[in-house]
Short mmCIF file of C-alpha atoms and ligand atoms in Angstrom, two decimals:
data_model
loop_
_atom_site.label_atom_id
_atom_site.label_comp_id
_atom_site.label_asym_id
_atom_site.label_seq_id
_atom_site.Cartn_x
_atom_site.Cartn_y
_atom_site.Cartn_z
CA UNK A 155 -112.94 -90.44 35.90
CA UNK A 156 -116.03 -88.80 34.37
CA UNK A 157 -119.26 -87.83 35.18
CA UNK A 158 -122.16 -89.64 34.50
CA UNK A 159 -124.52 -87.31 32.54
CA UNK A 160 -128.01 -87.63 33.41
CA UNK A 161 -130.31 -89.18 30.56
CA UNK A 162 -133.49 -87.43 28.80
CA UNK A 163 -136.10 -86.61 31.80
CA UNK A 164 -138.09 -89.34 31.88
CA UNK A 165 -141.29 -89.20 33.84
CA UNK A 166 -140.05 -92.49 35.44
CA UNK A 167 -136.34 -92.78 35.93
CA UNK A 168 -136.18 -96.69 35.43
CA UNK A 169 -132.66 -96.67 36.51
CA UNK A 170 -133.46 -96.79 40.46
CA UNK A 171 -136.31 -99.10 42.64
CA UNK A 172 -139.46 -97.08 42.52
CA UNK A 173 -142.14 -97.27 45.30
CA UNK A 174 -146.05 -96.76 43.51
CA UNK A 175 -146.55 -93.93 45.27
CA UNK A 176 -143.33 -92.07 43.94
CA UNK A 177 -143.94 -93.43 40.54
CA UNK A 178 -147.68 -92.64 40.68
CA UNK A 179 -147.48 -89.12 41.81
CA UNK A 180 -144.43 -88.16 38.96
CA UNK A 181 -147.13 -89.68 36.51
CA UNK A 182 -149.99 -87.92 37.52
CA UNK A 183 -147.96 -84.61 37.01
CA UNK A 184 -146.98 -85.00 33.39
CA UNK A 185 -150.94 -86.35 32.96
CA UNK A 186 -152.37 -83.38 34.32
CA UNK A 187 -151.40 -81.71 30.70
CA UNK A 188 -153.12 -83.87 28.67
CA UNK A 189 -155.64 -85.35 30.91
CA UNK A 190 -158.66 -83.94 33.20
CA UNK A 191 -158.52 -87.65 34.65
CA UNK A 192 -155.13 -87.80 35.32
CA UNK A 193 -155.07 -88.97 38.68
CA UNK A 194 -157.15 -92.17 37.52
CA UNK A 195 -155.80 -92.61 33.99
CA UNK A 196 -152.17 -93.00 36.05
CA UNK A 197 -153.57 -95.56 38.41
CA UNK A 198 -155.44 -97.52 35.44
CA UNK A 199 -152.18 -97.71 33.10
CA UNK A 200 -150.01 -98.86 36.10
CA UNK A 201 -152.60 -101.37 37.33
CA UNK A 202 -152.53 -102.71 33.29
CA UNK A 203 -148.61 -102.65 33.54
CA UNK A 204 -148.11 -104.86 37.18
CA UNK A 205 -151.43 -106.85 36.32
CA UNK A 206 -152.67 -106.02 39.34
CA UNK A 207 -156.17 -104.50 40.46
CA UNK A 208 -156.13 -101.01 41.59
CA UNK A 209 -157.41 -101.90 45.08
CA UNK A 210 -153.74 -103.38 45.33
CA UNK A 211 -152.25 -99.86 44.52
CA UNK A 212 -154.10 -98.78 47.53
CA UNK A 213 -153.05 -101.46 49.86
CA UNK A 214 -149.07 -101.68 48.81
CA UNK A 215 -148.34 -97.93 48.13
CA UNK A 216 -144.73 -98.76 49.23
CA UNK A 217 -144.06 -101.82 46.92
CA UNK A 218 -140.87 -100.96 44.67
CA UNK A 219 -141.50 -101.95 41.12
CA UNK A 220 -139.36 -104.18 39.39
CA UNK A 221 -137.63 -102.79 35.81
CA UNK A 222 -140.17 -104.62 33.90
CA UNK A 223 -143.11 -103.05 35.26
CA UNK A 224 -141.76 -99.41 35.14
CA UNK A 225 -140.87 -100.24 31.47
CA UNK A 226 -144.58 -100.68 30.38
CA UNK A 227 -145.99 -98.23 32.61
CA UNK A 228 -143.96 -95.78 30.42
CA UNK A 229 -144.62 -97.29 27.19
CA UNK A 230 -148.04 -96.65 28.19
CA UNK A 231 -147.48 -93.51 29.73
CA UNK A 232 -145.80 -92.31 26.52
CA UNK A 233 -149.33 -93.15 24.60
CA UNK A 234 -151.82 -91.47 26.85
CA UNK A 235 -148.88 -88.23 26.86
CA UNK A 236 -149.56 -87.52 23.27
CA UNK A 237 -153.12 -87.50 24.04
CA UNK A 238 -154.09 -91.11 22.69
CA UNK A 239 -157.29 -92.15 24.65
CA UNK A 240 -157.47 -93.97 27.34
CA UNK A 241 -160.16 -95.95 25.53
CA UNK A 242 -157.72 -97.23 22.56
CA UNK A 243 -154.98 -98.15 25.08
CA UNK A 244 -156.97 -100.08 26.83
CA UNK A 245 -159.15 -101.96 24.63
CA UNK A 246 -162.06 -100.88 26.03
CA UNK A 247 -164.91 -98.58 27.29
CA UNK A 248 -167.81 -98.75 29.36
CA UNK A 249 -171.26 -97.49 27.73
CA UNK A 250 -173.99 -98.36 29.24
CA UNK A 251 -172.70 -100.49 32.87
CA UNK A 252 -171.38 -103.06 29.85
CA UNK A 253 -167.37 -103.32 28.83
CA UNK A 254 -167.03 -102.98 25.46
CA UNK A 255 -164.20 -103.26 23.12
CA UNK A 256 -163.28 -100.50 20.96
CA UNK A 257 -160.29 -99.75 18.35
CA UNK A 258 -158.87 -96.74 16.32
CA UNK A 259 -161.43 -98.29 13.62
CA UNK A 260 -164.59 -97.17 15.86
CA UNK A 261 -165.35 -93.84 17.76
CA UNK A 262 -164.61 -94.15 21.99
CA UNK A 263 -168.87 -94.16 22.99
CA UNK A 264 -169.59 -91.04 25.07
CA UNK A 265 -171.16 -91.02 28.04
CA UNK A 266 -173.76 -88.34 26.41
CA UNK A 267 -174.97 -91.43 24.36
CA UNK A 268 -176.28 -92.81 26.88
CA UNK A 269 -179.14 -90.45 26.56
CA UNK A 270 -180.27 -91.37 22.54
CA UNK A 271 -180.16 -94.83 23.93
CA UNK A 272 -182.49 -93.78 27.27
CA UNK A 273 -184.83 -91.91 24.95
CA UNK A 274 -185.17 -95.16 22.52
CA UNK A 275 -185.64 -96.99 25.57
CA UNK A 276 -188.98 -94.97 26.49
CA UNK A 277 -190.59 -95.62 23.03
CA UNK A 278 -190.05 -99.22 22.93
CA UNK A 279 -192.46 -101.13 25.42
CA UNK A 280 -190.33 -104.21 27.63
CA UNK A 281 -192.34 -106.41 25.88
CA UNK A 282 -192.24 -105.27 21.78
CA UNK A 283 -190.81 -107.32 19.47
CA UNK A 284 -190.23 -104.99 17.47
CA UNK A 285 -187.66 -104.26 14.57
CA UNK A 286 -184.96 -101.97 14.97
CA UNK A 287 -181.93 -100.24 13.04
CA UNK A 288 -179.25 -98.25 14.76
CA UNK A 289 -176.98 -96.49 11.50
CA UNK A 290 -173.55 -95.80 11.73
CA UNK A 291 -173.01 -98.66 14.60
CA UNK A 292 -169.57 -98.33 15.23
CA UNK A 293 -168.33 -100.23 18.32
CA UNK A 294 -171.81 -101.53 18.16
CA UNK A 295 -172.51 -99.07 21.67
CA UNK A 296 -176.52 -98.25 21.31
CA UNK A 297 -177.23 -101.13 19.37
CA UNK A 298 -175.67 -103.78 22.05
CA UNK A 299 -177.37 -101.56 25.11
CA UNK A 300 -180.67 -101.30 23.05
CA UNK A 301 -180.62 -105.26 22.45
CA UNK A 302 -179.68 -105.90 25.54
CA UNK A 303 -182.76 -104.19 27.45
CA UNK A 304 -184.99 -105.25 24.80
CA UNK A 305 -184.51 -108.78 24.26
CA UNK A 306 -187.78 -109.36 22.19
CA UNK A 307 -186.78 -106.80 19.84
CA UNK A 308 -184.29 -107.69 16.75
CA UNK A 309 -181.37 -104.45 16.03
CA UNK A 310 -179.46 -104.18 12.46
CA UNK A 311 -177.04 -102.70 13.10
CA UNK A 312 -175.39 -100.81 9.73
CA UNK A 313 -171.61 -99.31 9.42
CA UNK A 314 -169.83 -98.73 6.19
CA UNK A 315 -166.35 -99.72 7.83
CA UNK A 316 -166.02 -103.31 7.95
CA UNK A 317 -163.51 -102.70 10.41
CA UNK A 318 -165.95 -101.20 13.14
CA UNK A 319 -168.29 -104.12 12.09
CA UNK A 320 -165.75 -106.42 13.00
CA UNK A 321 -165.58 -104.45 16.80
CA UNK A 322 -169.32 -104.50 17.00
CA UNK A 323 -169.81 -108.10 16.63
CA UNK A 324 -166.92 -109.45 18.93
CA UNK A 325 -168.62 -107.20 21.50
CA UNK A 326 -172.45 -108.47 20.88
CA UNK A 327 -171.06 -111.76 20.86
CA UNK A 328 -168.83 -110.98 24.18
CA UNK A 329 -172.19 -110.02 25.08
CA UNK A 330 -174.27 -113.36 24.24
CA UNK A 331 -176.95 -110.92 22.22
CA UNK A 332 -178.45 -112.91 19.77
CA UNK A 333 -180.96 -110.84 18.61
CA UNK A 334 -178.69 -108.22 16.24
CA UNK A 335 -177.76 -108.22 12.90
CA UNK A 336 -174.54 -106.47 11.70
CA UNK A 337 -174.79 -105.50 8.34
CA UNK A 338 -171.66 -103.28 6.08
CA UNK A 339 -173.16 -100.70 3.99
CA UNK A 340 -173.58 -97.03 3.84
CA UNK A 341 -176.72 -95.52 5.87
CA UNK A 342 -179.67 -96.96 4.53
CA UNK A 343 -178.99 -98.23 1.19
CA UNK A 344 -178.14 -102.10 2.34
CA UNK A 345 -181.73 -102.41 4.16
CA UNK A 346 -183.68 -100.26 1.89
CA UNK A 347 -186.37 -103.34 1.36
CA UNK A 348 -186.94 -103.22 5.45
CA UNK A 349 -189.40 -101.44 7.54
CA UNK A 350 -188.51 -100.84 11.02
CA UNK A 351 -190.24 -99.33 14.16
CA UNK A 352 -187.12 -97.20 15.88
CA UNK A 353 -184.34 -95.66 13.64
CA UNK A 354 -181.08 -94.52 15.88
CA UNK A 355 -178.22 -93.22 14.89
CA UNK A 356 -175.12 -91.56 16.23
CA UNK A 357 -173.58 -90.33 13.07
CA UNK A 358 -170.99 -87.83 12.77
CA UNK A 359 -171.47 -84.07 12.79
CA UNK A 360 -168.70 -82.17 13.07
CA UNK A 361 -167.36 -79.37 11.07
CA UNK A 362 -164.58 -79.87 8.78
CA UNK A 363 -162.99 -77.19 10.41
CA UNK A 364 -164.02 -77.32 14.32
CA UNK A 365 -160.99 -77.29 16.45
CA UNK A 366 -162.01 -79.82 18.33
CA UNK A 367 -161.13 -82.05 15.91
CA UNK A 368 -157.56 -81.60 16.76
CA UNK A 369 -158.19 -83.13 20.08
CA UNK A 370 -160.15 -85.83 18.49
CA UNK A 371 -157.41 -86.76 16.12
CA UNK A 372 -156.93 -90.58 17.21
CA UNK A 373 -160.53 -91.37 16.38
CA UNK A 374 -162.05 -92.09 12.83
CA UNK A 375 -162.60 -88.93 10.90
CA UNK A 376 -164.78 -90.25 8.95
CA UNK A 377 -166.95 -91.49 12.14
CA UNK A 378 -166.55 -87.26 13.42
CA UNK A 379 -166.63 -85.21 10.13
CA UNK A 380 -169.77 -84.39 8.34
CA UNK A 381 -168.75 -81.76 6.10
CA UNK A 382 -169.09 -77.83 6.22
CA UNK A 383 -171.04 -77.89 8.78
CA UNK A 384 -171.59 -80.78 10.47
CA UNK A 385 -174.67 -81.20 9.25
CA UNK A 386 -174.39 -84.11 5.95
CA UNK A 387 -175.18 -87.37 7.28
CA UNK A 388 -178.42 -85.68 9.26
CA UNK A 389 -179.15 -84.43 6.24
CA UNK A 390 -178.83 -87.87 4.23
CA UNK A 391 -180.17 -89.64 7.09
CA UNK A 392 -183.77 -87.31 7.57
CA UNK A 393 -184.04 -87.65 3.63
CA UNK A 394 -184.18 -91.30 3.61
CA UNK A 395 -184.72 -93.16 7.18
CA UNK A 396 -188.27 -91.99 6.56
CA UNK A 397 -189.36 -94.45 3.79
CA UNK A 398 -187.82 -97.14 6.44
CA UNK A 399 -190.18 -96.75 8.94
CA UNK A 400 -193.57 -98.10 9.60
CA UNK A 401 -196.38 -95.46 10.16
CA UNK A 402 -196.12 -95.00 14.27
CA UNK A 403 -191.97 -94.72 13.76
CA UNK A 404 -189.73 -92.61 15.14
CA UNK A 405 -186.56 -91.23 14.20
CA UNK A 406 -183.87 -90.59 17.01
CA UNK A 407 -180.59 -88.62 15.94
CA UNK A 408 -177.42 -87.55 18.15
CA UNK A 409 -176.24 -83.88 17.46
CA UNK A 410 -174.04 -81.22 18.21
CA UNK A 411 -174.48 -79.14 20.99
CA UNK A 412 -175.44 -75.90 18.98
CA UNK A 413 -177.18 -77.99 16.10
CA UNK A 414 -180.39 -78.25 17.52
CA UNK A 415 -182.42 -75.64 15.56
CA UNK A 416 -180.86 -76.65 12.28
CA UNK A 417 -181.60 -80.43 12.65
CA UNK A 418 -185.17 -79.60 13.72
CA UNK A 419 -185.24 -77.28 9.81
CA UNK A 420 -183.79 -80.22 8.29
CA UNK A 421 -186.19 -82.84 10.04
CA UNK A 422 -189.05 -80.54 9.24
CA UNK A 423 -188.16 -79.90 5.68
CA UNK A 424 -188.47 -83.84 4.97
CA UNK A 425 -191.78 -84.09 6.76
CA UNK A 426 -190.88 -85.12 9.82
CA UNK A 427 -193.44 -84.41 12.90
CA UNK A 428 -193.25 -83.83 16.86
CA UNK A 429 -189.68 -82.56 16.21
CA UNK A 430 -188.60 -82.54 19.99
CA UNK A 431 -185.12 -81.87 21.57
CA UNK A 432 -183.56 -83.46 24.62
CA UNK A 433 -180.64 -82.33 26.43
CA UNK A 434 -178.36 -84.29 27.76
CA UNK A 435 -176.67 -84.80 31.24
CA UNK A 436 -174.21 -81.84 30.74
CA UNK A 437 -177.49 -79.25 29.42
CA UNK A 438 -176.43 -79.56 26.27
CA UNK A 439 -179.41 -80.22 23.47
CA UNK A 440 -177.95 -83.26 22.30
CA UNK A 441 -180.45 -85.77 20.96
CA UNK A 442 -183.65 -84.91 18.62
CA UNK A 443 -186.61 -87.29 18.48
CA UNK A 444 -188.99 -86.98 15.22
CA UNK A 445 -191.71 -88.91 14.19
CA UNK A 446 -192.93 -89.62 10.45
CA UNK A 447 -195.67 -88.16 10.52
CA UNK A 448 -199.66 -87.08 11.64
CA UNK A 449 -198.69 -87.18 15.51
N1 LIG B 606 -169.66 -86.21 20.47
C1 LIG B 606 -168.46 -86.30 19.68
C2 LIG B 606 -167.54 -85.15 20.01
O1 LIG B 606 -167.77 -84.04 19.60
C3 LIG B 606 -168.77 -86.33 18.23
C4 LIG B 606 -169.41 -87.59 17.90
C5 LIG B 606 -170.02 -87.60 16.55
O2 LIG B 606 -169.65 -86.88 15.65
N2 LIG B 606 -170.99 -88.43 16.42
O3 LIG B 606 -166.59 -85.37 20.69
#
């Protein structure tokens, strides 16, 4: 005779039936380390592993799961443990009431986006048909919900990673938007023969050397990182969006929390005007709206 040794602790011991509510709770423990959500982000990967919706978890918190199930929830499990987001195991993210997809190639939209996009919204009349370029697209997030408010109105949309182009157009064609233009290239330089009414961009600004960044470490640096200080692309972008933009313009740029006085200098020192700075829903100054010039 011997004795069975028990295996490596596994959040889910797959050897034995498990009821969803058993299952759920052991999950939501191990989450709670790596997760302030981790109550839904359980519910969400087990609902992606039975193919069920999570009204059913709800309704059947008894049901035992069957060994196939339990194996994917902790495949997925595993993922969101070492702090992958939720956004790249799913596919997707919602920005603006709209699914979109998203990949390791393309920053997870934040919901503090939502404000550049609100802001744009307010200088561009239901009825303009006007141009518009969003930089540094991405997933294709302000662009799509800009396009998609403004029907009249034609985005370009610019990335230099073909890859996030790739993301953005699946999801503006997901979308049915006809009226955006992907386009690879690096900030201005592939439209520099344009002129354009509204100029948005999310581009990245964060220190080489923030810690955050370990936190952010399944998203594109390159889509974070702005050098020393955070501050390059604003830089690059207030020194040439200008000669872009018809007369009545306006710039709008997303920044860091504590950047708002230095992208103001920098907007001011290229001639920018009405230099204003909007917080956004968490009080943080987040988005900066400049014009090119005389208002
Ligand atoms: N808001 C992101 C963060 O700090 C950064 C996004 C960006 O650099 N554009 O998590």
């Amino acid at each position: 005779m011997y004795a069975i040794e028990p295996g490596p602790a596994l959040l889910v011991n797959d050897n034995v039936n498990m009821r969803i509510d058993a299952v759920l709770k052991d999950a939501v423990a191990g989450l709670a380390a790596v997760s302030d959500s981790a109550r839904l982000d359980a519910e969400i990967l087990l609902c992606r592993s039975i193919d069920m919706p999570r009204s059913y978890l709800f309704a059947h918190p008894d049901d035992e799961l069957d060994d196939a199930s339990i194996d994917r929830f902790n495949a997925l499990l595993q993922r969101r443990l070492g702090g992958e987001p939720m956004a790249y195991i799913m596919g997707t993210r919602e920005f603006w009431s709209r699914e979109l997809l998203v990949s390791p190639a393309t920053l997870v939209p934040r919901p503090e986006t939502e404000l550049l996009v609100d802001l744009a919204l307010r200088e561009i009349p239901r009825k303009a048909e006007w141009q518009i370029l969003d930089l540094g697209t991405g997933s294709g997030a302000i662009a799509i919900a800009i396009a998609g408010e403004r029907r009249m109105c034609h985005l370009t949309a610019v990335d230099i990673s073909a890859a996030a182009l790739a993301v953005a157009t699946e999801n503006a064609r997901q979308l049915s938007l006809d009226n955006i233009t992907f386009t690879l290239g690096n900030w201005t330089e592939p439209v520099s023969d344009r002129r354009f009414r509204v100029i948005v961009s999310n581009p990245p600004y964060v220190r080489a050397d923030d810690q955050a960044l370990q936190s952010l470490r399944y998203e594109p640096r390159d889509a974070l990182v702005s050098g020393a200080d955070g501050l390059d692309a604003i830089r690059t972008l207030a020194a040439t969006s200008g000669a872009l933009l018809d007369d009545e313009g306006v710039l709008l740029l997303e920044h860091g929390a504590e950047q708002r006085d230095e992208v103001a200098a920098i907007l001011a020192g290229c001639g920018w005007t009405g230099i204003t700075g909007y917080k956004d829903f968490a009080g943080n100054p987040r988005v900066t709206v400049a014009r090119k010039g005389g208002k």
